[in-house]
Coordinates of C-alpha atoms in Angstrom, one line a residue:
Chain B
M896 CA 6.9 -31.9 -4.6
A897 CA 9.7 -31.2 -2.1
C898 CA 7.6 -30.3 0.8
T899 CA 4.2 -30.8 2.4
A900 CA 1.5 -28.8 0.6
I901 CA -1.5 -27.8 2.5
L902 CA -4.0 -25.6 0.7
I903 CA -5.7 -23.3 3.1
C904 CA -9.0 -24.3 1.6
G905 CA -11.1 -22.2 3.8
I906 CA -8.9 -19.2 2.8
G907 CA -8.9 -18.1 6.3
L908 CA -12.6 -17.6 6.1
A909 CA -12.6 -17.2 9.8
L910 CA -11.0 -13.9 9.1
I911 CA -13.9 -12.6 7.1
T912 CA -16.6 -14.5 8.8
F913 CA -19.2 -11.9 9.5
H914 CA -20.6 -11.3 12.9
L915 CA -24.2 -11.2 11.5
R916 CA -24.7 -14.7 10.3
E917 CA -28.3 -13.9 9.5
L918 CA -27.2 -11.6 6.7
T919 CA -27.5 -13.9 3.8
F920 CA -28.3 -13.1 0.2
K921 CA -31.7 -14.1 -1.3
G922 CA -31.3 -13.0 -4.9
E923 CA -30.2 -15.1 -7.9
M924 CA -26.7 -16.3 -7.2
I925 CA -24.3 -17.0 -10.0
M926 CA -21.2 -15.9 -8.2
K927 CA -18.7 -18.5 -7.0
T928 CA -17.6 -18.7 -3.4
G929 CA -13.9 -18.8 -2.6
K930 CA -14.2 -22.6 -2.0
E931 CA -16.1 -23.2 -5.2
Y932 CA -13.4 -21.2 -7.1
I933 CA -10.6 -23.3 -5.6
E934 CA -12.4 -26.6 -6.4
S935 CA -13.1 -25.5 -10.0
L936 CA -9.4 -25.2 -10.6
R937 CA -8.8 -28.9 -9.9
N938 CA -10.8 -29.8 -13.0
R939 CA -8.2 -28.3 -15.3
N940 CA -5.7 -30.3 -17.3
I941 CA -3.1 -27.5 -16.9
K942 CA 0.6 -28.0 -17.5
V943 CA 2.7 -26.0 -14.9
Y944 CA 6.4 -26.4 -14.4
V945 CA 8.0 -25.4 -11.1
K946 CA 11.8 -25.6 -10.7
G947 CA 12.0 -27.9 -13.7
Q948 CA 9.3 -30.3 -12.6
L949 CA 5.9 -30.7 -14.3
L950 CA 3.2 -30.7 -11.6
N951 CA 0.2 -33.0 -11.5
S952 CA -2.5 -30.8 -12.8
E953 CA -4.9 -31.6 -10.0
E954 CA -2.3 -30.6 -7.4
V955 CA -1.0 -27.4 -9.0
I956 CA -2.9 -25.3 -6.6
D957 CA -1.6 -27.2 -3.6
H958 CA 2.1 -26.5 -4.4
P959 CA 3.7 -24.3 -1.7
F960 CA 4.9 -21.8 -4.2
I961 CA 1.4 -21.4 -5.6
R962 CA -1.2 -22.0 -2.9
G963 CA -0.9 -18.5 -1.3
H964 CA -1.7 -16.9 -4.6
V965 CA -4.8 -19.2 -5.0
N966 CA -5.9 -18.2 -1.5
S967 CA -5.5 -14.6 -2.4
A968 CA -7.5 -14.8 -5.6
A969 CA -10.2 -16.8 -3.8
M970 CA -10.8 -13.7 -1.7
T971 CA -12.1 -11.9 -4.8
F972 CA -14.8 -14.5 -5.0
E973 CA -15.5 -14.9 -1.3
L974 CA -15.8 -11.2 -0.5
A975 CA -18.6 -10.9 -3.0
H976 CA -20.7 -12.9 -0.6
D977 CA -19.7 -11.1 2.6
P978 CA -22.4 -8.6 3.6
A979 CA -19.8 -6.2 4.8
T980 CA -18.0 -6.0 1.4
E981 CA -20.5 -7.2 -1.3
D982 CA -21.4 -3.6 -2.2
L983 CA -17.9 -3.2 -3.6
V984 CA -17.2 -6.7 -4.9
S985 CA -20.5 -7.2 -6.8
A986 CA -22.3 -5.3 -9.5
I987 CA -25.4 -5.7 -11.7
S988 CA -24.6 -6.9 -15.2
H989 CA -25.6 -4.5 -17.9
L990 CA -25.9 -7.5 -20.2
T991 CA -28.1 -9.8 -18.1
G992 CA -29.4 -7.8 -15.2
K993 CA -28.0 -10.4 -12.8
K994 CA -25.9 -9.8 -9.8
I995 CA -22.3 -10.6 -10.7
N996 CA -18.8 -10.4 -9.3
R997 CA -17.4 -6.9 -10.1
F998 CA -14.3 -8.5 -11.5
T999 CA -16.4 -9.6 -14.5
H1000 CA -18.3 -6.3 -14.9
I1001 CA -18.1 -3.6 -17.6
H1002 CA -18.0 -0.2 -16.0
Q1003 CA -21.2 1.6 -16.6
S1004 CA -20.5 4.9 -14.8
R1005 CA -17.9 7.0 -13.0
E1006 CA -19.3 5.4 -9.8
D1007 CA -18.3 2.0 -11.1
L1008 CA -14.8 3.2 -11.8
I1009 CA -14.5 4.6 -8.3
K1010 CA -16.0 1.5 -6.7
K1011 CA -13.3 -0.5 -8.5
V1012 CA -10.6 1.4 -6.8
K1013 CA -12.3 1.2 -3.4
M1014 CA -12.8 -2.5 -3.9
L1015 CA -9.1 -3.0 -4.7
R1016 CA -8.0 -1.1 -1.6
M1017 CA -10.3 -3.1 0.6
I1018 CA -9.3 -6.5 -0.7
S1019 CA -5.6 -5.6 -0.4
Q1020 CA -6.2 -4.8 3.3
K1021 CA -7.4 -8.4 3.7
T1022 CA -4.8 -10.1 1.7
G1023 CA -1.7 -7.9 2.1
T1024 CA -0.8 -8.8 -1.5
C1025 CA -1.9 -9.1 -5.1
Y1026 CA -5.0 -11.0 -5.8
Q1027 CA -4.4 -11.0 -9.6
R1028 CA -8.0 -10.8 -10.9
C1029 CA -7.8 -7.2 -12.0
V1030 CA -5.8 -8.0 -15.0
G1031 CA -8.5 -9.9 -16.8
F1032 CA -11.0 -7.3 -15.5
D1033 CA -9.1 -4.6 -17.2
A1034 CA -8.7 -6.7 -20.4
I1035 CA -12.4 -7.2 -20.9
N1036 CA -13.1 -3.5 -20.3
A1037 CA -10.4 -2.4 -22.8
L1038 CA -11.6 -4.9 -25.4
Y1039 CA -15.3 -4.0 -24.9
S1040 CA -14.8 -0.4 -26.0
T1041 CA -12.1 -1.1 -28.6
T1042 CA -14.0 -3.8 -30.4
F1043 CA -17.0 -1.5 -30.5
E1044 CA -15.0 1.2 -32.2
M1045 CA -13.3 -1.3 -34.5
D1046 CA -16.6 -2.6 -35.7
M1047 CA -17.9 0.9 -36.3
K1048 CA -14.9 1.8 -38.5
L1049 CA -14.2 -1.6 -40.2
G1050 CA -17.5 -3.3 -40.3
T1051 CA -16.2 -6.3 -38.3
S1052 CA -18.2 -8.2 -35.7
Y1053 CA -15.9 -8.5 -32.8
H1054 CA -18.0 -6.6 -30.3
E1055 CA -20.9 -9.0 -30.4
R1056 CA -18.4 -11.9 -29.8
M1057 CA -16.9 -9.9 -27.0
K1058 CA -20.3 -9.4 -25.3
K1059 CA -21.0 -13.1 -25.6
Y1060 CA -17.7 -13.9 -24.1
I1061 CA -18.2 -11.5 -21.2
E1062 CA -21.7 -13.0 -20.6
Y1063 CA -20.1 -16.4 -20.4
M1064 CA -17.5 -15.1 -18.0
Q1065 CA -20.1 -13.5 -15.8
D1066 CA -22.5 -16.4 -15.8
N1067 CA -19.7 -18.9 -14.9
D1068 CA -17.8 -16.4 -12.7
I1069 CA -14.5 -17.5 -14.2
M1070 CA -11.1 -16.0 -13.5
V1071 CA -9.5 -14.7 -16.7
A1072 CA -5.8 -13.8 -16.8
G1073 CA -5.0 -10.7 -18.8
A1074 CA -2.1 -11.7 -21.2
M1075 CA -0.4 -8.6 -22.7
T1076 CA 3.4 -8.6 -22.2
D1077 CA 5.4 -10.4 -24.9
P1078 CA 9.0 -11.4 -24.3
K1079 CA 9.9 -8.8 -27.0
G1080 CA 13.4 -10.1 -27.7
D1081 CA 15.6 -7.3 -29.2
R1082 CA 13.8 -4.1 -28.1
S1083 CA 15.2 -2.1 -31.0
L1084 CA 13.4 -4.3 -33.5
R1085 CA 9.7 -4.5 -34.5
P1086 CA 7.9 -7.8 -34.1
G1087 CA 8.3 -8.9 -37.7
Q1088 CA 12.0 -8.0 -37.6
Q1089 CA 13.0 -10.3 -34.7
A1090 CA 15.5 -13.1 -35.4
D1091 CA 12.9 -15.3 -33.7
P1092 CA 9.3 -14.4 -34.7
D1093 CA 8.0 -16.0 -31.6
M1094 CA 9.2 -13.1 -29.5
F1095 CA 5.7 -11.7 -30.0
V1096 CA 2.5 -13.8 -30.0
H1097 CA 1.4 -14.0 -33.6
V1098 CA -1.0 -15.8 -35.9
V1099 CA 0.6 -18.7 -37.8
E1100 CA -2.6 -20.1 -39.5
R1101 CA -6.1 -19.0 -40.3
N1102 CA -8.8 -21.4 -41.5
D1103 CA -12.6 -21.7 -41.5
Q1104 CA -12.7 -22.8 -37.9
G1105 CA -10.4 -20.3 -36.3
I1106 CA -6.8 -19.3 -35.9
V1107 CA -3.6 -20.8 -34.7
V1108 CA -1.3 -18.7 -32.5
R1109 CA 2.3 -19.1 -31.4
G1110 CA 4.7 -17.3 -29.0
A1111 CA 4.7 -16.6 -25.3
K1112 CA 3.5 -14.1 -22.7
A1113 CA 5.8 -13.1 -19.8
H1114 CA 5.2 -12.1 -16.2
M1115 CA 1.7 -13.6 -16.3
T1116 CA 0.0 -12.7 -13.0
G1117 CA -2.5 -15.3 -11.7
M1118 CA -2.3 -17.3 -14.9
V1119 CA -1.7 -20.7 -13.2
N1120 CA -4.8 -20.3 -11.0
S1121 CA -7.1 -18.9 -13.7
H1122 CA -9.6 -20.6 -16.0
E1123 CA -8.8 -18.7 -19.2
M1124 CA -6.5 -16.1 -20.6
L1125 CA -7.2 -13.1 -22.8
I1126 CA -4.3 -12.5 -25.3
M1127 CA -3.7 -8.9 -26.3
P1128 CA -1.0 -7.3 -28.4
T1129 CA 1.8 -5.8 -26.3
M1130 CA 2.2 -2.5 -28.2
G1131 CA 0.9 -0.5 -31.1
M1132 CA 1.4 -2.1 -34.5
I1133 CA 2.0 -1.0 -38.0
A1134 CA 0.7 -2.6 -41.2
E1135 CA 3.7 -4.9 -41.5
D1136 CA 2.8 -6.3 -38.0
K1137 CA -0.5 -7.7 -39.2
D1138 CA 0.0 -11.2 -37.8
Y1139 CA 0.9 -9.7 -34.4
A1140 CA -2.2 -7.7 -34.0
V1141 CA -4.2 -10.5 -32.3
S1142 CA -6.5 -10.7 -29.3
C1143 CA -8.3 -13.9 -28.3
A1144 CA -9.4 -16.0 -25.3
I1145 CA -7.7 -19.3 -24.6
P1146 CA -8.3 -21.8 -21.8
V1147 CA -5.2 -22.0 -19.6
D1148 CA -5.1 -25.8 -20.2
A1149 CA -5.7 -25.7 -24.0
P1150 CA -3.6 -28.1 -26.1
G1151 CA -0.2 -26.4 -26.8
V1152 CA -0.2 -24.2 -23.7
L1153 CA 2.3 -24.6 -20.9
H1154 CA 3.4 -22.4 -18.0
I1155 CA 6.8 -22.0 -16.3
F1156 CA 6.3 -20.6 -12.8
G1157 CA 8.6 -17.8 -11.7
R1158 CA 10.9 -17.9 -8.7
Q1159 CA 10.6 -15.4 -5.7
T1160 CA 13.2 -14.3 -3.2
N1161 CA 11.3 -16.1 -0.4
D1162 CA 10.8 -19.5 -2.1
D1163 CA 12.6 -21.7 0.4
R1164 CA 10.6 -20.2 3.3
K1165 CA 7.4 -21.5 1.7
C1166 CA 8.7 -25.1 2.3
E1167 CA 9.3 -24.4 6.0
G1168 CA 7.0 -23.2 8.7
E1169 CA 4.7 -20.2 8.7
I1170 CA 6.4 -17.3 10.6
D1171 CA 9.3 -16.7 8.3
Q1172 CA 7.0 -16.3 5.2
G1173 CA 5.5 -13.1 6.7
N1174 CA 2.3 -13.6 4.8
A1175 CA 1.9 -17.4 4.8
Q1176 CA -1.7 -17.4 3.9
F1177 CA -1.7 -15.2 0.8
G1178 CA 1.9 -15.0 -0.3
I1179 CA 3.8 -12.2 -2.0
V1180 CA 2.8 -10.5 -5.2
G1181 CA 0.8 -12.4 -7.8
G1182 CA 2.5 -15.7 -8.6
E1183 CA 3.8 -14.8 -12.0
C1184 CA 4.8 -17.2 -14.8
L1185 CA 6.0 -17.5 -18.4
T1186 CA 3.1 -18.8 -20.6
V1187 CA 4.2 -20.6 -23.7
L1188 CA 1.8 -21.0 -26.7
E1189 CA 3.0 -23.7 -29.1
N1190 CA 0.6 -23.6 -32.1
V1191 CA -2.6 -23.1 -30.1
F1192 CA -5.9 -23.3 -31.9
V1193 CA -8.5 -20.6 -31.1
P1194 CA -12.1 -20.8 -32.6
W1195 CA -13.3 -17.7 -34.3
E1196 CA -15.9 -17.0 -31.6
K1197 CA -13.1 -16.4 -29.2
V1198 CA -11.1 -14.1 -31.5
F1199 CA -11.5 -10.4 -30.8
M1200 CA -8.8 -8.9 -33.0
C1201 CA -7.0 -10.5 -36.0
G1202 CA -4.9 -8.2 -38.2
E1203 CA -6.5 -4.9 -37.4
T1204 CA -3.2 -3.1 -36.7
D1205 CA -4.7 0.4 -36.4
F1206 CA -6.5 -0.7 -33.2
A1207 CA -3.7 -2.5 -31.4
G1208 CA -2.4 0.8 -30.0
M1209 CA -5.9 1.8 -28.8
L1210 CA -6.3 -1.6 -27.0
V1211 CA -2.9 -1.3 -25.4
E1212 CA -3.5 2.2 -24.1
R1213 CA -6.9 1.5 -22.8
F1214 CA -5.8 -1.7 -21.0
A1215 CA -2.7 0.1 -19.6
S1216 CA -4.8 3.0 -18.3
Y1217 CA -7.3 0.8 -16.6
H1218 CA -4.5 -1.2 -15.1
R1219 CA -2.6 1.9 -13.9
Q1220 CA -5.8 3.1 -12.4
N1221 CA -5.7 0.1 -10.0
Y1222 CA -2.4 0.8 -8.4
G1223 CA -3.4 3.6 -6.0
G1224 CA -6.2 1.2 -4.9
C1225 CA -4.4 -2.1 -4.4
K1226 CA -1.0 -0.5 -3.4
G1227 CA -2.9 1.9 -1.2
G1228 CA -4.4 -1.1 0.6
V1229 CA -1.1 -2.9 0.8
S1230 CA 0.4 0.2 2.2
D1231 CA -2.3 0.3 4.8
I1232 CA -0.9 -3.1 6.0
V1233 CA 2.7 -1.9 5.9
I1234 CA 1.8 1.3 7.9
G1235 CA -0.1 -0.9 10.4
A1236 CA 2.8 -3.3 10.7
A1237 CA 5.3 -0.5 11.3
A1238 CA 3.1 1.0 13.9
V1239 CA 2.6 -2.3 15.7
M1240 CA 6.4 -2.9 15.6
A1241 CA 6.8 0.5 17.3
D1242 CA 4.2 -0.6 19.9
Y1243 CA 5.9 -4.0 20.5
S1244 CA 9.3 -2.3 20.8
G1245 CA 8.3 0.4 23.2
Y1246 CA 9.0 3.5 21.0
A1247 CA 5.6 4.2 19.6
K1248 CA 5.3 7.5 21.6
A1249 CA 8.6 8.9 20.2
A1250 CA 7.9 12.1 18.2
H1251 CA 9.9 11.0 15.2
I1252 CA 8.0 7.7 15.0
K1253 CA 4.7 9.5 15.0
D1254 CA 6.1 11.9 12.3
K1255 CA 7.2 9.0 10.1
I1256 CA 3.9 7.2 10.4
N1257 CA 2.1 10.4 9.4
E1258 CA 4.5 10.6 6.4
M1259 CA 3.6 7.1 5.4
I1260 CA -0.1 7.9 5.7
H1261 CA 0.4 11.0 3.5
L1262 CA 2.1 8.9 0.8
A1263 CA -0.4 6.1 0.8
E1264 CA -3.4 8.5 0.6
T1265 CA -1.6 10.3 -2.3
L1266 CA -1.5 7.1 -4.2
Y1267 CA -5.2 6.5 -3.5
A1268 CA -6.1 10.0 -4.4
C1269 CA -4.7 9.6 -8.0
S1270 CA -6.7 6.5 -8.6
I1271 CA -9.9 8.1 -7.3
A1272 CA -9.1 11.2 -9.4
C1273 CA -8.6 9.3 -12.7
S1274 CA -11.9 7.5 -12.0
A1275 CA -13.9 10.6 -11.1
E1276 CA -12.6 12.2 -14.3
G1277 CA -13.6 9.1 -16.3
K1278 CA -15.7 9.4 -19.5
Q1279 CA -18.2 7.4 -21.4
T1280 CA -16.9 5.6 -24.5
A1281 CA -18.8 5.1 -27.8
S1282 CA -19.7 1.6 -26.6
G1283 CA -21.4 3.0 -23.5
S1284 CA -18.8 1.8 -21.1
Y1285 CA -16.7 4.1 -19.0
F1286 CA -13.0 4.8 -19.3
V1287 CA -10.6 6.4 -16.8
D1288 CA -8.7 9.7 -17.4
P1289 CA -5.5 8.2 -18.9
L1290 CA -3.2 11.1 -17.9
L1291 CA -4.2 10.9 -14.2
A1292 CA -4.1 7.0 -14.3
N1293 CA -0.5 7.2 -15.6
V1294 CA 0.5 9.7 -13.0
G1295 CA -1.0 7.5 -10.3
K1296 CA 1.0 4.4 -11.4
H1297 CA 4.2 6.5 -11.8
N1298 CA 3.8 7.6 -8.2
V1299 CA 3.6 4.0 -7.2
T1300 CA 7.0 3.4 -8.7
R1301 CA 8.4 6.0 -6.3
L1302 CA 6.2 6.4 -3.2
I1303 CA 6.0 2.7 -2.4
Y1304 CA 9.8 2.7 -2.0
D1305 CA 9.5 5.7 0.3
I1306 CA 6.7 4.0 2.4
D1307 CA 8.7 0.8 2.6
R1308 CA 11.9 2.7 3.5
I1309 CA 10.2 4.4 6.4
A1310 CA 8.6 1.2 7.5
Q1311 CA 12.0 -0.5 7.6
D1312 CA 13.4 2.4 9.5
I1313 CA 10.6 2.1 12.1
G1314 CA 10.8 -1.7 12.1
G1315 CA 14.4 -1.8 13.2
G1316 CA 17.4 -4.0 12.2
L1317 CA 15.8 -7.2 13.6
T1318 CA 13.6 -7.3 10.5
A1319 CA 16.7 -8.2 8.6
T1320 CA 18.6 -10.3 11.2
L1321 CA 16.0 -12.3 13.0
P1322 CA 16.7 -16.0 13.5
S1323 CA 14.3 -18.5 11.9
E1324 CA 11.0 -20.0 13.2
S1325 CA 13.0 -23.2 13.6
D1326 CA 15.4 -21.5 16.0
L1327 CA 12.5 -20.1 18.0
K1328 CA 11.0 -23.6 18.3
N1329 CA 14.3 -25.4 18.9
P1330 CA 14.3 -27.0 22.4
D1331 CA 17.9 -26.0 23.1
I1332 CA 18.2 -22.5 21.8
G1333 CA 14.5 -21.4 21.6
K1334 CA 14.7 -19.9 25.0
Y1335 CA 17.5 -17.5 23.9
V1336 CA 15.5 -16.3 20.9
E1337 CA 12.5 -15.9 23.1
K1338 CA 14.6 -13.9 25.7
Y1339 CA 16.7 -11.7 23.5
F1340 CA 14.2 -10.7 20.8
K1341 CA 11.6 -9.6 23.3
G1342 CA 10.5 -6.0 23.2
V1343 CA 7.9 -4.7 25.7
A1344 CA 7.3 -7.3 28.4
S1345 CA 3.6 -7.8 27.7
V1346 CA 4.1 -8.9 24.1
P1347 CA 5.2 -12.5 23.3
T1348 CA 8.4 -12.7 21.3
E1349 CA 6.7 -14.8 18.6
D1350 CA 4.2 -12.0 18.0
R1351 CA 7.1 -9.5 17.5
M1352 CA 8.8 -12.0 15.1
R1353 CA 5.6 -12.5 13.1
M1354 CA 5.2 -8.7 12.7
A1355 CA 8.8 -8.2 11.8
R1356 CA 8.6 -11.0 9.2
L1357 CA 5.5 -9.5 7.7
L1358 CA 7.3 -6.2 7.4
E1359 CA 10.4 -7.8 5.9
N1360 CA 8.4 -9.7 3.3
M1361 CA 6.2 -6.9 2.3
T1362 CA 8.9 -4.2 1.9
G1363 CA 11.6 -6.0 0.0
G1364 CA 12.6 -8.4 -2.7
T1365 CA 9.9 -9.4 -5.2
A1366 CA 7.2 -7.2 -3.5
L1367 CA 9.2 -4.0 -4.1
I1368 CA 10.2 -4.8 -7.7
E1369 CA 6.5 -5.4 -8.5
S1370 CA 5.7 -1.8 -7.6
M1371 CA 8.3 -0.6 -10.1
H1372 CA 7.3 -2.8 -13.1
G1373 CA 3.8 -4.0 -12.6
A1374 CA 1.4 -2.3 -15.1
G1375 CA 4.4 -1.0 -17.0
S1376 CA 7.8 0.4 -16.1
P1377 CA 8.1 4.1 -15.2
Q1378 CA 9.3 5.1 -18.6
A1379 CA 6.0 3.7 -20.1
Q1380 CA 4.1 6.2 -18.0
K1381 CA 6.5 9.1 -18.9
V1382 CA 6.0 8.4 -22.6
M1383 CA 2.3 9.0 -22.1
Y1384 CA 2.8 12.4 -20.5
S1385 CA 4.0 14.2 -23.6
K1386 CA 1.1 12.6 -25.5
L1387 CA -1.6 13.3 -23.0
S1388 CA -0.5 16.7 -21.6
N1389 CA -0.8 19.9 -23.6
L1390 CA 2.6 21.6 -23.2
D1391 CA 1.7 24.3 -25.7
H1392 CA -1.1 25.3 -23.4
K1393 CA 1.2 25.6 -20.5
K1394 CA 3.6 27.8 -22.6
R1395 CA 0.8 30.1 -23.6
C1396 CA -0.3 30.4 -20.0
A1397 CA 3.2 31.4 -18.9
M1398 CA 3.6 33.9 -21.8
A1399 CA 0.3 35.5 -20.9
I1400 CA 1.2 35.9 -17.3
A1401 CA 4.6 37.3 -18.3
G1402 CA 3.0 39.8 -20.5
I1403 CA 4.4 38.4 -23.7
K1404 CA 2.0 38.9 -26.6
P1405 CA 1.7 36.1 -29.1
K1406 CA 2.8 37.0 -32.6
G1407 CA -0.1 36.3 -34.9
D1408 CA -0.9 32.6 -35.1
E1409 CA 2.6 31.7 -34.1
K1410 CA 2.6 29.0 -31.4
A1411 CA 5.1 29.0 -28.6
Q1412 CA 7.9 26.8 -29.6
Chain N
M1134 CA -42.9 -8.6 17.3
K1135 CA -39.3 -7.6 16.5
T1136 CA -38.6 -4.7 14.3
I1137 CA -36.6 -5.9 11.3
I1138 CA -33.7 -3.7 10.3
G1139 CA -32.3 -4.4 6.8
V1140 CA -28.6 -3.5 6.8
K1141 CA -26.5 -2.3 3.8
F1142 CA -22.8 -1.7 4.2
C1143 CA -20.5 0.3 1.8
G1144 CA -17.6 -2.1 1.6
H1145 CA -15.3 -0.4 4.1
C1146 CA -12.2 0.5 2.0
N1147 CA -10.9 3.2 4.3
P1148 CA -13.3 3.2 7.2
L1149 CA -13.5 5.5 10.1
I1150 CA -16.0 3.1 11.7
E1151 CA -16.4 -0.7 11.3
G1152 CA -19.9 -1.3 10.2
P1153 CA -20.2 -4.9 11.4
E1154 CA -19.0 -3.8 14.9
V1155 CA -21.5 -1.0 15.0
I1156 CA -24.3 -3.6 14.4
E1157 CA -22.9 -5.8 17.1
N1158 CA -23.2 -2.9 19.5
L1159 CA -26.7 -2.1 18.4
K1160 CA -27.7 -5.7 19.0
K1161 CA -26.6 -5.3 22.6
L1162 CA -28.4 -2.0 23.0
G1163 CA -31.6 -3.1 21.3
P1164 CA -32.2 -6.8 21.8
D1165 CA -35.7 -6.3 20.5
L1166 CA -34.3 -5.4 17.1
E1167 CA -33.5 -7.9 14.4
F1168 CA -30.7 -7.1 11.9
L1169 CA -30.9 -8.8 8.5
S1170 CA -29.6 -8.3 5.0
W1171 CA -30.8 -5.4 3.0
E1172 CA -31.9 -8.0 0.5
E1173 CA -34.4 -9.4 2.9
Q1174 CA -37.9 -8.6 1.5
Q1175 CA -39.5 -8.3 4.9
K1176 CA -38.0 -5.3 6.7
D1177 CA -39.3 -2.3 8.5
I1178 CA -36.3 0.0 8.3
L1179 CA -33.3 0.2 6.0
L1180 CA -30.1 1.1 7.7
I1181 CA -27.3 2.3 5.4
I1182 CA -23.8 2.2 7.0
S1183 CA -20.9 3.8 5.1
G1184 CA -17.5 3.5 6.9
C1185 CA -16.5 7.1 6.2
T1186 CA -18.0 10.4 5.2
A1187 CA -17.7 9.6 1.5
D1188 CA -21.0 7.9 2.1
C1189 CA -20.7 5.7 -1.0
A1190 CA -22.9 2.7 -0.1
T1191 CA -25.3 1.9 -2.9
R1192 CA -28.9 2.8 -2.0
P1193 CA -31.2 -0.1 -2.6
Q1194 CA -34.8 0.7 -3.6
F1195 CA -37.0 0.7 -0.5
K1196 CA -40.2 2.6 0.2
G1197 CA -40.0 2.5 4.0
P1198 CA -37.9 4.6 6.4
V1199 CA -34.2 4.8 5.7
I1200 CA -31.4 5.7 8.2
N1201 CA -28.1 6.9 6.8
V1202 CA -24.9 6.5 8.8
S1203 CA -21.6 7.7 7.3
G1204 CA -18.5 7.7 9.5
S1205 CA -19.6 9.1 12.8
S1206 CA -22.6 11.0 11.3
V1207 CA -26.2 9.9 11.6
E1208 CA -28.5 11.6 9.1
R1209 CA -25.6 14.1 8.4
I1210 CA -25.2 15.2 12.0
Q1211 CA -21.8 14.4 13.4
Y1212 CA -21.3 12.7 16.8
S1213 CA -18.4 11.3 18.7
L1214 CA -17.6 7.7 18.0
S1215 CA -18.6 6.7 21.5
E1216 CA -22.0 8.4 21.0
L1217 CA -22.6 6.7 17.6
P1218 CA -24.4 3.5 18.6
S1219 CA -26.8 5.3 21.0
Q1220 CA -27.6 7.9 18.4
I1221 CA -28.3 5.3 15.7
L1222 CA -30.6 3.5 18.2
R1223 CA -32.4 6.8 19.0
T1224 CA -33.0 7.3 15.3
I1225 CA -34.2 3.8 14.9
R1226 CA -36.7 4.4 17.7
E1227 CA -37.9 7.6 16.0
K1228 CA -38.5 5.7 12.8
E1229 CA -40.2 2.9 14.6
A1230 CA -42.6 5.5 16.2
V1231 CA -43.4 6.9 12.7
C1232 CA -44.1 3.3 11.5
L1233 CA -46.5 2.7 14.3
D1234 CA -48.3 5.9 13.6

């Protein structure tokens, strides 16, 4: 490892240490604390490569490229124990009646769907970045209802397996990475038509004990700091794609699994001090990687789809809708931080009272609450599935995520406008601390007299790191690129109805049964 | 003997008030009160604090007196933020009196 790695093992617990120390839980506790989660990761025999080097499996979570993401994910565990936040981050299991971490819960009501969004916004306000655990959360919920309907139609027994797996996940409070996106190779070709069949994860062997899968999953959020992964097909399948319609759970350190960690625009800063990283404690986005599956064995009890091509599309759409539901919550919370950072920069620089600054901050608030409103709306319009669990309104969920691909750019643009040019041109932390030139950095980057220059630099760096580079691109492509949402509009919105409404208002009488064309 | 107040918070995703800070203020105003978790079996009053008017905190089962605070409202009556702690305390005292009766 090139530079000193210090895991913030307490994950800044001071930040969330509650004033009322007497407020402790008395009920049955199966939920991990943040510290217990972090320690549990050290027991894995995981293979992670960073910049061409295989890391020691026990030290993966200490690597400076990875530790922030670990700290961020740890908050999803720790906040379930905080009296101020436990109402959102915990739930009662419909399977066992035990109090569980909400990230392992199956939605039992519209209220559960709404609490999920609120939870995501609240956690983002504490981390300022992705905490990764929603992907597995969405995967179990999508699989729960899909396996039920698959069993009803086909007579299979996947749903009972899924319930047992979810119970295991709840009782052990494990973090599961949702693994959907395949590399996909030539996008004009179906999985079985690819020059290299491994461009999509597929089954290469079936036997009495289980199946063997091969391929890779790309952009895997939180994978290297998870316990297991849930493989799902990346798109709808046709009969010829039978081997590619596969869903199963695999430990992240199973034989045949390796992970290649992705680079970020701010990598080098993670090997230096703290200020230039902007968010040194929790990092930027989710710590994505490429996960390679080289003939990985999966026992039948962890297989939830194997060849049922008719249900691949249902699973993908349900997962995608749940995941798109999230974005007004998590990005709403991240935007709260960006708005706060822009406002503080205005305070530190002495222009907070300018009318145009107030107007711009109000514009950012409008945009952030618009994102949040869509996520709340798709949850409030959720419905019960045949399995008993609740599913979001898919049209509104897609609209919400589509807004994120646009409005976050607007929020970040305005924040950069308010933050000023120094967010792009600031000298480094090393310059500030240099005995010869530090005094000049201190002197010439000062804003209002009462605010230390270091504070102004810290806020500028936070703004810089949250509004550019990897963070911004994630808003575009996370949970699917904008075209993926547009495709859903024509499918989920009734255009004929809109035409009929317009014709009626215009006084045009329909001709018999003829539909508007 | 101190009156035990069990406290339940909403989670504070978009709060107008910070519940934990409200409790800190109440502790100063009413040193004879003891604030514990809503999960504490022995409590005299249940205090539900939601950070905003959505008032979404889960309601635990409790047969005793309950006080609902949502945003700057106490029992659905709106107050200024500066009035809030004293109004909550006043409501606690009213519930205490009922308990004693």
